Amino acid sequence: MEKQVLTPVNENKPQKATNFKWSNIFRGDNRALWTILALIIILLVDRMVSPTFFTVRMVNGRLTGSLINTLDGAAPIMLLSIGMTLVIATKGVDLSVGAVMAICAAVSAVLINRHEAGSDNILYYPGFVIAIAILVGALCGLWNGILVALFDVQPIIATLILMVAGRGIAQMITDGQSPTYTDETLAYMGQGTILGMPFPVYVAIIALVVVYLLVRRTALGLLIESVGINAKASHYTGVNATVIKLFVYIISGICAAIAGLIVAGENTYADPHTAGLWSELDAIVAVVIGGTLLSGGRFSLVLSAMGALIIQSLRIGLYISDLHPNANLVVKAIVILLVLLLQSKEFK
């Protein structure tokens, strides 16, 4: 019988080191790391440009300062990114969110004007006006969902239809005007404060928490991811992809409606031409910065919200740097390119 020789293992012998790749911090479970680092770096750059960036003061019961303005301005983008994250996770995209903002802002302004003109119709009361505007947003999302889920129209085409037509619809609602209003309830949506903090910040945080609990404390999140990874395979396992897609587009429409109410309330008027303009780009960039792949699948609502903060921090930084306003679009395009490169197979 042949003798077996056992070679002792030297536990102190150094193990072969794993090759380090910079790309490793941009993917997998470390996707949160580079998002946080990006936000910190941009905030520090803003601080270098404006030494008083982190200075916060209380003026007439309202917190003021560049940092507060960043949080306030990021609220609509954060709302849009919540809905956009779910849509992109299903391997879709919603290009209509900016137009939906304009439509819902127009609806709220026109209805509240009738209330201010003396109408006793209960539907023109502020609470009902807000509810109707949100319902309109949900219907817009349902329209997109029907085209995508039932008629199998490519998401980019289906939502592009409403993106183009939505501006026209908003202008028809307002007769091409920009109706103003003085109602305090609707104005509070964009101008109100609670304990000094702008009300839109609370709205965005509440929306984030509610949707997060909805998709992460139930099986809904896994169903959304399964549809995005492989819709056919998920169908064979009993997942109703049609219902899931309808749901995410409706949520996107509702988030866009609330964002539209905030923007209109901040200005106390609804401009059908500019309300929500380019907001779809902000939302998409925020989502991809947060690590959600455009090819669908895994997603993170929290990281998308951080992506929204990054977008607004960039905007504030460019503003206080006195750069040309159009530089904002160029920077966003560069950010999109960098993120897509980081997510590409070639980079990995």
mmCIF file of C-alpha atoms in Angstrom:
data_model
loop_
_atom_site.group_PDB
_atom_site.id
_atom_site.type_symbol
_atom_site.label_atom_id
_atom_site.label_comp_id
_atom_site.label_asym_id
_atom_site.label_seq_id
_atom_site.Cartn_x
_atom_site.Cartn_y
_atom_site.Cartn_z
ATOM 1 C CA MET A 1 0.000 0.000 0.000
ATOM 2 C CA GLU A 2 1.398 3.339 -1.065
ATOM 3 C CA LYS A 3 2.254 5.774 1.666
ATOM 4 C CA GLN A 4 0.583 9.172 1.534
ATOM 5 C CA VAL A 5 2.778 12.047 2.527
ATOM 6 C CA LEU A 6 0.944 14.937 4.117
ATOM 7 C CA THR A 7 2.538 18.294 3.568
ATOM 8 C CA PRO A 8 2.054 20.605 6.540
ATOM 9 C CA VAL A 9 0.383 23.859 5.800
ATOM 10 C CA ASN A 10 2.235 26.924 6.942
ATOM 11 C CA GLU A 11 -0.527 29.119 8.320
ATOM 12 C CA ASN A 12 1.827 32.069 8.474
ATOM 13 C CA LYS A 13 2.611 31.871 4.789
ATOM 14 C CA PRO A 14 1.159 34.905 3.030
ATOM 15 C CA GLN A 15 -1.727 34.083 0.736
ATOM 16 C CA LYS A 16 -1.771 35.205 -2.833
ATOM 17 C CA ALA A 17 -3.200 38.702 -2.978
ATOM 18 C CA THR A 18 -6.314 39.357 -4.989
ATOM 19 C CA ASN A 19 -5.710 41.693 -7.882
ATOM 20 C CA PHE A 20 -7.199 45.077 -7.061
ATOM 21 C CA LYS A 21 -9.203 46.877 -9.688
ATOM 22 C CA TRP A 22 -10.473 50.397 -9.323
ATOM 23 C CA SER A 23 -13.636 49.289 -11.104
ATOM 24 C CA ASN A 24 -14.475 47.028 -8.152
ATOM 25 C CA ILE A 25 -15.613 49.996 -6.069
ATOM 26 C CA PHE A 26 -18.085 50.957 -8.775
ATOM 27 C CA ARG A 27 -20.077 47.767 -8.869
ATOM 28 C CA GLY A 28 -21.683 45.018 -6.834
ATOM 29 C CA ASP A 29 -22.311 45.651 -3.180
ATOM 30 C CA ASN A 30 -19.883 48.588 -3.231
ATOM 31 C CA ARG A 31 -22.066 50.707 -5.481
ATOM 32 C CA ALA A 32 -23.118 52.737 -2.439
ATOM 33 C CA LEU A 33 -19.505 53.642 -1.746
ATOM 34 C CA TRP A 34 -18.816 55.588 -4.913
ATOM 35 C CA THR A 35 -22.235 57.299 -4.772
ATOM 36 C CA ILE A 36 -21.500 58.552 -1.257
ATOM 37 C CA LEU A 37 -17.972 59.570 -2.230
ATOM 38 C CA ALA A 38 -19.255 61.441 -5.277
ATOM 39 C CA LEU A 39 -21.744 63.373 -3.145
ATOM 40 C CA ILE A 40 -19.097 64.234 -0.542
ATOM 41 C CA ILE A 41 -16.604 65.361 -3.188
ATOM 42 C CA ILE A 42 -19.142 67.574 -4.963
ATOM 43 C CA LEU A 43 -20.255 69.142 -1.675
ATOM 44 C CA LEU A 44 -16.635 69.840 -0.763
ATOM 45 C CA VAL A 45 -16.029 71.413 -4.168
ATOM 46 C CA ASP A 46 -19.107 73.584 -3.627
ATOM 47 C CA ARG A 47 -17.637 74.544 -0.257
ATOM 48 C CA MET A 48 -14.373 75.538 -1.949
ATOM 49 C CA VAL A 49 -16.239 77.678 -4.477
ATOM 50 C CA SER A 50 -18.454 79.233 -1.804
ATOM 51 C CA PRO A 51 -16.956 79.318 1.728
ATOM 52 C CA THR A 52 -20.424 79.882 3.208
ATOM 53 C CA PHE A 53 -21.964 76.851 1.462
ATOM 54 C CA PHE A 54 -22.532 74.933 4.716
ATOM 55 C CA THR A 55 -23.684 78.020 6.625
ATOM 56 C CA VAL A 56 -27.313 77.680 7.724
ATOM 57 C CA ARG A 57 -29.276 80.536 9.282
ATOM 58 C CA MET A 58 -32.816 80.973 10.518
ATOM 59 C CA VAL A 59 -34.552 83.915 8.837
ATOM 60 C CA ASN A 60 -38.208 84.634 9.621
ATOM 61 C CA GLY A 61 -38.771 81.089 10.796
ATOM 62 C CA ARG A 62 -37.170 79.519 7.725
ATOM 63 C CA LEU A 63 -33.757 77.914 7.416
ATOM 64 C CA THR A 64 -31.725 79.533 4.652
ATOM 65 C CA GLY A 65 -28.386 78.889 2.992
ATOM 66 C CA SER A 66 -26.910 77.116 -0.008
ATOM 67 C CA LEU A 67 -27.125 73.717 1.681
ATOM 68 C CA ILE A 68 -30.822 74.190 2.462
ATOM 69 C CA ASN A 69 -31.414 75.401 -1.092
ATOM 70 C CA THR A 70 -29.744 72.236 -2.335
ATOM 71 C CA LEU A 71 -32.072 70.036 -0.281
ATOM 72 C CA ASP A 72 -35.108 72.079 -1.305
ATOM 73 C CA GLY A 73 -34.225 72.021 -4.999
ATOM 74 C CA ALA A 74 -33.437 68.308 -4.902
ATOM 75 C CA ALA A 75 -36.921 67.400 -3.622
ATOM 76 C CA PRO A 76 -38.689 67.354 -7.038
ATOM 77 C CA ILE A 77 -35.774 65.452 -8.596
ATOM 78 C CA MET A 78 -35.856 62.985 -5.720
ATOM 79 C CA LEU A 79 -39.566 62.403 -6.241
ATOM 80 C CA LEU A 80 -39.051 61.785 -9.947
ATOM 81 C CA SER A 81 -36.107 59.478 -9.263
ATOM 82 C CA ILE A 82 -38.252 57.308 -6.974
ATOM 83 C CA GLY A 83 -40.702 56.511 -9.750
ATOM 84 C CA MET A 84 -37.973 56.386 -12.394
ATOM 85 C CA THR A 85 -36.001 53.840 -10.359
ATOM 86 C CA LEU A 86 -38.888 51.393 -10.343
ATOM 87 C CA VAL A 87 -39.498 51.898 -14.063
ATOM 88 C CA ILE A 88 -35.841 51.423 -14.999
ATOM 89 C CA ALA A 89 -35.650 48.359 -12.737
ATOM 90 C CA THR A 90 -38.238 46.722 -15.020
ATOM 91 C CA LYS A 91 -36.002 47.474 -18.022
ATOM 92 C CA GLY A 92 -38.072 50.504 -18.993
ATOM 93 C CA VAL A 93 -37.740 54.272 -18.964
ATOM 94 C CA ASP A 94 -40.155 57.164 -18.513
ATOM 95 C CA LEU A 95 -39.350 60.183 -20.659
ATOM 96 C CA SER A 96 -42.713 61.799 -19.949
ATOM 97 C CA VAL A 97 -42.244 62.800 -16.298
ATOM 98 C CA GLY A 98 -41.408 66.423 -17.152
ATOM 99 C CA ALA A 99 -44.500 66.742 -19.324
ATOM 100 C CA VAL A 100 -46.633 65.088 -16.627
ATOM 101 C CA MET A 101 -45.343 67.694 -14.174
ATOM 102 C CA ALA A 102 -46.499 70.428 -16.562
ATOM 103 C CA ILE A 103 -49.918 68.814 -17.061
ATOM 104 C CA CYS A 104 -50.586 68.376 -13.338
ATOM 105 C CA ALA A 105 -49.332 71.869 -12.514
ATOM 106 C CA ALA A 106 -51.638 73.262 -15.207
ATOM 107 C CA VAL A 107 -54.615 71.288 -13.892
ATOM 108 C CA SER A 108 -54.047 72.492 -10.322
ATOM 109 C CA ALA A 109 -53.642 76.142 -11.374
ATOM 110 C CA VAL A 110 -56.746 76.188 -13.569
ATOM 111 C CA LEU A 111 -58.944 74.486 -10.963
ATOM 112 C CA ILE A 112 -57.777 76.652 -8.063
ATOM 113 C CA ASN A 113 -58.360 79.757 -10.188
ATOM 114 C CA ARG A 114 -62.017 78.804 -10.419
ATOM 115 C CA HIS A 115 -62.149 78.464 -6.641
ATOM 116 C CA GLU A 116 -60.537 81.889 -6.242
ATOM 117 C CA ALA A 117 -63.067 83.286 -8.726
ATOM 118 C CA GLY A 118 -65.839 82.415 -6.259
ATOM 119 C CA SER A 119 -67.008 78.984 -7.409
ATOM 120 C CA ASP A 120 -68.594 76.861 -4.673
ATOM 121 C CA ASN A 121 -67.917 73.589 -6.493
ATOM 122 C CA ILE A 122 -66.274 71.281 -3.969
ATOM 123 C CA LEU A 123 -63.929 69.938 -6.655
ATOM 124 C CA TYR A 124 -62.249 73.349 -6.798
ATOM 125 C CA TYR A 125 -61.318 73.331 -3.110
ATOM 126 C CA PRO A 126 -57.541 73.058 -2.503
ATOM 127 C CA GLY A 127 -57.612 69.542 -1.053
ATOM 128 C CA PHE A 128 -59.628 68.199 -3.972
ATOM 129 C CA VAL A 129 -57.475 70.112 -6.459
ATOM 130 C CA ILE A 130 -54.363 68.399 -5.102
ATOM 131 C CA ALA A 131 -56.083 65.004 -5.224
ATOM 132 C CA ILE A 132 -57.287 65.584 -8.798
ATOM 133 C CA ALA A 133 -53.811 66.628 -9.934
ATOM 134 C CA ILE A 134 -52.312 63.464 -8.422
ATOM 135 C CA LEU A 135 -55.062 61.384 -10.047
ATOM 136 C CA VAL A 136 -54.233 62.956 -13.414
ATOM 137 C CA GLY A 137 -50.596 61.987 -12.881
ATOM 138 C CA ALA A 138 -51.634 58.421 -12.093
ATOM 139 C CA LEU A 139 -53.733 58.299 -15.284
ATOM 140 C CA CYS A 140 -50.754 59.531 -17.306
ATOM 141 C CA GLY A 141 -48.679 56.757 -15.787
ATOM 142 C CA LEU A 142 -51.434 54.249 -16.519
ATOM 143 C CA TRP A 143 -51.452 55.377 -20.165
ATOM 144 C CA ASN A 144 -47.724 54.754 -20.424
ATOM 145 C CA GLY A 145 -48.087 51.412 -18.673
ATOM 146 C CA ILE A 146 -50.840 50.270 -21.022
ATOM 147 C CA LEU A 147 -48.728 51.063 -24.080
ATOM 148 C CA VAL A 148 -45.709 49.261 -22.631
ATOM 149 C CA ALA A 149 -47.327 46.300 -20.866
ATOM 150 C CA LEU A 150 -50.396 45.570 -22.975
ATOM 151 C CA PHE A 151 -49.414 46.762 -26.448
ATOM 152 C CA ASP A 152 -45.728 45.871 -26.096
ATOM 153 C CA VAL A 153 -44.576 49.295 -27.287
ATOM 154 C CA GLN A 154 -40.934 50.028 -26.529
ATOM 155 C CA PRO A 155 -40.819 52.126 -23.309
ATOM 156 C CA ILE A 156 -38.715 54.861 -24.883
ATOM 157 C CA ILE A 157 -41.262 55.248 -27.702
ATOM 158 C CA ALA A 158 -44.348 54.911 -25.502
ATOM 159 C CA THR A 159 -43.225 57.581 -23.060
ATOM 160 C CA LEU A 160 -41.804 59.787 -25.807
ATOM 161 C CA ILE A 161 -45.355 60.089 -27.157
ATOM 162 C CA LEU A 162 -46.596 61.645 -23.912
ATOM 163 C CA MET A 163 -43.389 63.654 -23.553
ATOM 164 C CA VAL A 164 -44.136 65.379 -26.859
ATOM 165 C CA ALA A 165 -47.917 65.555 -26.547
ATOM 166 C CA GLY A 166 -47.892 66.423 -22.850
ATOM 167 C CA ARG A 167 -46.600 69.946 -23.385
ATOM 168 C CA GLY A 168 -49.364 70.548 -25.893
ATOM 169 C CA ILE A 169 -51.950 69.149 -23.485
ATOM 170 C CA ALA A 170 -50.708 71.440 -20.711
ATOM 171 C CA GLN A 171 -50.901 74.437 -23.043
ATOM 172 C CA MET A 172 -54.440 73.481 -24.070
ATOM 173 C CA ILE A 173 -55.469 73.270 -20.410
ATOM 174 C CA THR A 174 -54.160 76.776 -19.713
ATOM 175 C CA ASP A 175 -55.051 78.245 -23.133
ATOM 176 C CA GLY A 176 -51.370 78.889 -23.697
ATOM 177 C CA GLN A 177 -51.151 81.119 -20.620
ATOM 178 C CA SER A 178 -49.288 80.752 -17.326
ATOM 179 C CA PRO A 179 -52.097 81.025 -14.750
ATOM 180 C CA THR A 180 -51.140 82.423 -11.352
ATOM 181 C CA TYR A 181 -52.887 81.863 -8.030
ATOM 182 C CA THR A 182 -52.765 83.087 -4.453
ATOM 183 C CA ASP A 183 -54.139 80.031 -2.658
ATOM 184 C CA GLU A 184 -52.061 79.426 0.460
ATOM 185 C CA THR A 185 -52.566 75.652 0.506
ATOM 186 C CA LEU A 186 -51.138 75.085 -2.965
ATOM 187 C CA ALA A 187 -48.420 77.669 -2.372
ATOM 188 C CA TYR A 188 -47.475 75.800 0.812
ATOM 189 C CA MET A 189 -46.596 72.773 -1.327
ATOM 190 C CA GLY A 190 -43.596 74.656 -2.640
ATOM 191 C CA GLN A 191 -43.022 77.430 -0.102
ATOM 192 C CA GLY A 192 -44.110 76.026 3.259
ATOM 193 C CA THR A 193 -41.829 75.077 6.130
ATOM 194 C CA ILE A 194 -41.986 72.765 9.132
ATOM 195 C CA LEU A 195 -39.549 73.563 11.938
ATOM 196 C CA GLY A 196 -37.725 75.798 9.497
ATOM 197 C CA MET A 197 -37.098 73.047 6.946
ATOM 198 C CA PRO A 198 -38.769 73.468 3.517
ATOM 199 C CA PHE A 199 -41.946 71.419 3.163
ATOM 200 C CA PRO A 200 -40.859 69.799 -0.160
ATOM 201 C CA VAL A 201 -37.992 68.096 1.691
ATOM 202 C CA TYR A 202 -40.482 66.387 4.005
ATOM 203 C CA VAL A 203 -42.656 65.360 1.061
ATOM 204 C CA ALA A 204 -39.696 63.768 -0.732
ATOM 205 C CA ILE A 205 -38.534 61.928 2.393
ATOM 206 C CA ILE A 206 -42.042 60.638 3.175
ATOM 207 C CA ALA A 207 -42.488 59.456 -0.420
ATOM 208 C CA LEU A 208 -39.114 57.711 -0.279
ATOM 209 C CA VAL A 209 -39.942 55.949 2.991
ATOM 210 C CA VAL A 210 -43.425 54.879 1.851
ATOM 211 C CA VAL A 211 -42.265 53.457 -1.483
ATOM 212 C CA TYR A 212 -39.216 51.861 0.145
ATOM 213 C CA LEU A 213 -41.378 50.048 2.696
ATOM 214 C CA LEU A 214 -43.775 49.047 -0.068
ATOM 215 C CA VAL A 215 -41.120 47.405 -2.227
ATOM 216 C CA ARG A 216 -38.660 46.175 0.404
ATOM 217 C CA ARG A 217 -40.964 45.008 3.171
ATOM 218 C CA THR A 218 -43.042 42.989 0.716
ATOM 219 C CA ALA A 219 -42.227 40.719 -2.211
ATOM 220 C CA LEU A 220 -42.977 43.550 -4.625
ATOM 221 C CA GLY A 221 -39.348 44.635 -4.886
ATOM 222 C CA LEU A 222 -38.209 41.144 -5.848
ATOM 223 C CA LEU A 223 -40.992 40.889 -8.409
ATOM 224 C CA ILE A 224 -39.923 44.190 -9.976
ATOM 225 C CA GLU A 225 -36.316 43.008 -10.163
ATOM 226 C CA SER A 226 -37.305 39.650 -11.647
ATOM 227 C CA VAL A 227 -39.295 41.356 -14.403
ATOM 228 C CA GLY A 228 -36.322 43.558 -15.202
ATOM 229 C CA ILE A 229 -33.841 40.679 -15.261
ATOM 230 C CA ASN A 230 -35.949 38.317 -17.366
ATOM 231 C CA ALA A 231 -39.629 39.021 -17.941
ATOM 232 C CA LYS A 232 -40.287 35.695 -19.702
ATOM 233 C CA ALA A 233 -38.639 33.622 -17.002
ATOM 234 C CA SER A 234 -40.520 35.514 -14.304
ATOM 235 C CA HIS A 235 -43.766 34.816 -16.170
ATOM 236 C CA TYR A 236 -43.096 31.068 -16.006
ATOM 237 C CA THR A 237 -42.649 31.356 -12.246
ATOM 238 C CA GLY A 238 -46.065 32.968 -11.888
ATOM 239 C CA VAL A 239 -45.108 36.648 -11.869
ATOM 240 C CA ASN A 240 -47.623 38.864 -13.658
ATOM 241 C CA ALA A 241 -45.256 41.174 -15.534
ATOM 242 C CA THR A 242 -48.161 43.175 -16.955
ATOM 243 C CA VAL A 243 -49.437 44.180 -13.517
ATOM 244 C CA ILE A 244 -45.919 44.968 -12.300
ATOM 245 C CA LYS A 245 -45.229 47.255 -15.264
ATOM 246 C CA LEU A 246 -48.574 49.011 -14.885
ATOM 247 C CA PHE A 247 -47.802 49.555 -11.207
ATOM 248 C CA VAL A 248 -44.351 51.110 -11.704
ATOM 249 C CA TYR A 249 -45.540 53.506 -14.411
ATOM 250 C CA ILE A 250 -48.477 54.597 -12.256
ATOM 251 C CA ILE A 251 -46.093 55.263 -9.355
ATOM 252 C CA SER A 252 -43.881 57.264 -11.713
ATOM 253 C CA GLY A 253 -46.882 59.335 -12.797
ATOM 254 C CA ILE A 254 -47.925 60.003 -9.196
ATOM 255 C CA CYS A 255 -44.402 61.092 -8.245
ATOM 256 C CA ALA A 256 -44.315 63.415 -11.265
ATOM 257 C CA ALA A 257 -47.671 64.914 -10.263
ATOM 258 C CA ILE A 258 -46.467 65.685 -6.737
ATOM 259 C CA ALA A 259 -43.266 67.181 -8.144
ATOM 260 C CA GLY A 260 -45.378 69.340 -10.461
ATOM 261 C CA LEU A 261 -47.448 70.602 -7.531
ATOM 262 C CA ILE A 262 -44.265 71.519 -5.653
ATOM 263 C CA VAL A 263 -42.780 73.414 -8.594
ATOM 264 C CA ALA A 264 -46.053 75.254 -9.236
ATOM 265 C CA GLY A 265 -46.465 76.046 -5.534
ATOM 266 C CA GLU A 266 -42.963 77.445 -5.334
ATOM 267 C CA ASN A 267 -43.714 79.936 -8.112
ATOM 268 C CA THR A 268 -47.502 80.234 -7.482
ATOM 269 C CA TYR A 269 -48.113 79.797 -11.196
ATOM 270 C CA ALA A 270 -48.045 77.025 -13.778
ATOM 271 C CA ASP A 271 -45.953 77.541 -16.891
ATOM 272 C CA PRO A 272 -46.902 74.825 -19.401
ATOM 273 C CA HIS A 273 -43.819 75.603 -21.482
ATOM 274 C CA THR A 274 -41.085 75.290 -18.852
ATOM 275 C CA ALA A 275 -42.560 73.376 -15.890
ATOM 276 C CA GLY A 276 -40.579 70.170 -15.556
ATOM 277 C CA LEU A 277 -38.452 70.923 -18.618
ATOM 278 C CA TRP A 278 -35.462 68.520 -18.776
ATOM 279 C CA SER A 279 -36.600 66.960 -15.491
ATOM 280 C CA GLU A 280 -36.684 63.530 -17.097
ATOM 281 C CA LEU A 281 -32.947 63.879 -17.741
ATOM 282 C CA ASP A 282 -32.316 64.787 -14.093
ATOM 283 C CA ALA A 283 -34.295 61.766 -12.913
ATOM 284 C CA ILE A 284 -32.548 59.318 -15.237
ATOM 285 C CA VAL A 285 -29.109 60.640 -14.296
ATOM 286 C CA ALA A 286 -29.975 60.402 -10.590
ATOM 287 C CA VAL A 287 -31.046 56.783 -11.005
ATOM 288 C CA VAL A 288 -27.971 55.664 -12.943
ATOM 289 C CA ILE A 289 -25.701 57.528 -10.522
ATOM 290 C CA GLY A 290 -27.402 55.505 -7.790
ATOM 291 C CA GLY A 291 -26.229 52.301 -9.455
ATOM 292 C CA THR A 292 -29.446 51.053 -11.046
ATOM 293 C CA LEU A 293 -28.560 49.588 -14.426
ATOM 294 C CA LEU A 294 -30.499 50.756 -17.470
ATOM 295 C CA SER A 295 -30.701 47.075 -18.412
ATOM 296 C CA GLY A 296 -33.004 46.501 -15.438
ATOM 297 C CA GLY A 297 -32.784 44.330 -12.347
ATOM 298 C CA ARG A 298 -31.369 45.369 -8.976
ATOM 299 C CA PHE A 299 -32.230 48.841 -7.772
ATOM 300 C CA SER A 300 -31.800 51.101 -4.772
ATOM 301 C CA LEU A 301 -34.254 53.874 -3.980
ATOM 302 C CA VAL A 302 -31.961 55.365 -1.343
ATOM 303 C CA LEU A 303 -29.010 55.598 -3.733
ATOM 304 C CA SER A 304 -31.258 57.130 -6.397
ATOM 305 C CA ALA A 305 -32.275 59.771 -3.859
ATOM 306 C CA MET A 306 -28.593 60.427 -3.218
ATOM 307 C CA GLY A 307 -28.160 60.714 -6.970
ATOM 308 C CA ALA A 308 -30.784 63.455 -6.931
ATOM 309 C CA LEU A 309 -28.771 65.282 -4.274
ATOM 310 C CA ILE A 310 -25.675 64.962 -6.463
ATOM 311 C CA ILE A 311 -27.500 66.454 -9.458
ATOM 312 C CA GLN A 312 -28.766 69.409 -7.429
ATOM 313 C CA SER A 313 -25.367 69.911 -5.788
ATOM 314 C CA LEU A 314 -23.819 70.108 -9.252
ATOM 315 C CA ARG A 315 -26.441 72.639 -10.306
ATOM 316 C CA ILE A 316 -25.909 74.808 -7.233
ATOM 317 C CA GLY A 317 -22.150 74.575 -7.682
ATOM 318 C CA LEU A 318 -22.358 75.703 -11.295
ATOM 319 C CA TYR A 319 -24.695 78.535 -10.300
ATOM 320 C CA ILE A 320 -22.448 79.922 -7.578
ATOM 321 C CA SER A 321 -19.454 79.521 -9.910
ATOM 322 C CA ASP A 322 -21.034 82.031 -12.314
ATOM 323 C CA LEU A 323 -20.647 79.614 -15.226
ATOM 324 C CA HIS A 324 -22.872 79.842 -18.292
ATOM 325 C CA PRO A 325 -26.345 78.383 -17.525
ATOM 326 C CA ASN A 326 -26.100 75.956 -20.446
ATOM 327 C CA ALA A 327 -22.984 74.451 -18.857
ATOM 328 C CA ASN A 328 -25.384 72.569 -16.589
ATOM 329 C CA LEU A 329 -26.588 70.450 -19.518
ATOM 330 C CA VAL A 330 -23.031 69.763 -20.652
ATOM 331 C CA VAL A 331 -22.033 68.611 -17.169
ATOM 332 C CA LYS A 332 -25.075 66.314 -16.968
ATOM 333 C CA ALA A 333 -24.170 64.787 -20.336
ATOM 334 C CA ILE A 334 -20.621 64.152 -19.120
ATOM 335 C CA VAL A 335 -21.934 62.575 -15.918
ATOM 336 C CA ILE A 336 -24.211 60.255 -17.914
ATOM 337 C CA LEU A 337 -21.303 59.218 -20.131
ATOM 338 C CA LEU A 338 -19.030 58.501 -17.171
ATOM 339 C CA VAL A 339 -21.663 56.481 -15.331
ATOM 340 C CA LEU A 340 -22.527 54.405 -18.399
ATOM 341 C CA LEU A 341 -18.827 53.729 -18.976
ATOM 342 C CA LEU A 342 -18.445 52.613 -15.368
ATOM 343 C CA GLN A 343 -21.387 50.243 -15.806
ATOM 344 C CA SER A 344 -20.202 48.851 -19.153
ATOM 345 C CA LYS A 345 -18.773 45.336 -19.493
ATOM 346 C CA GLU A 346 -15.595 46.686 -21.076
ATOM 347 C CA PHE A 347 -14.801 48.762 -17.983
ATOM 348 C CA LYS A 348 -15.449 45.863 -15.679
#
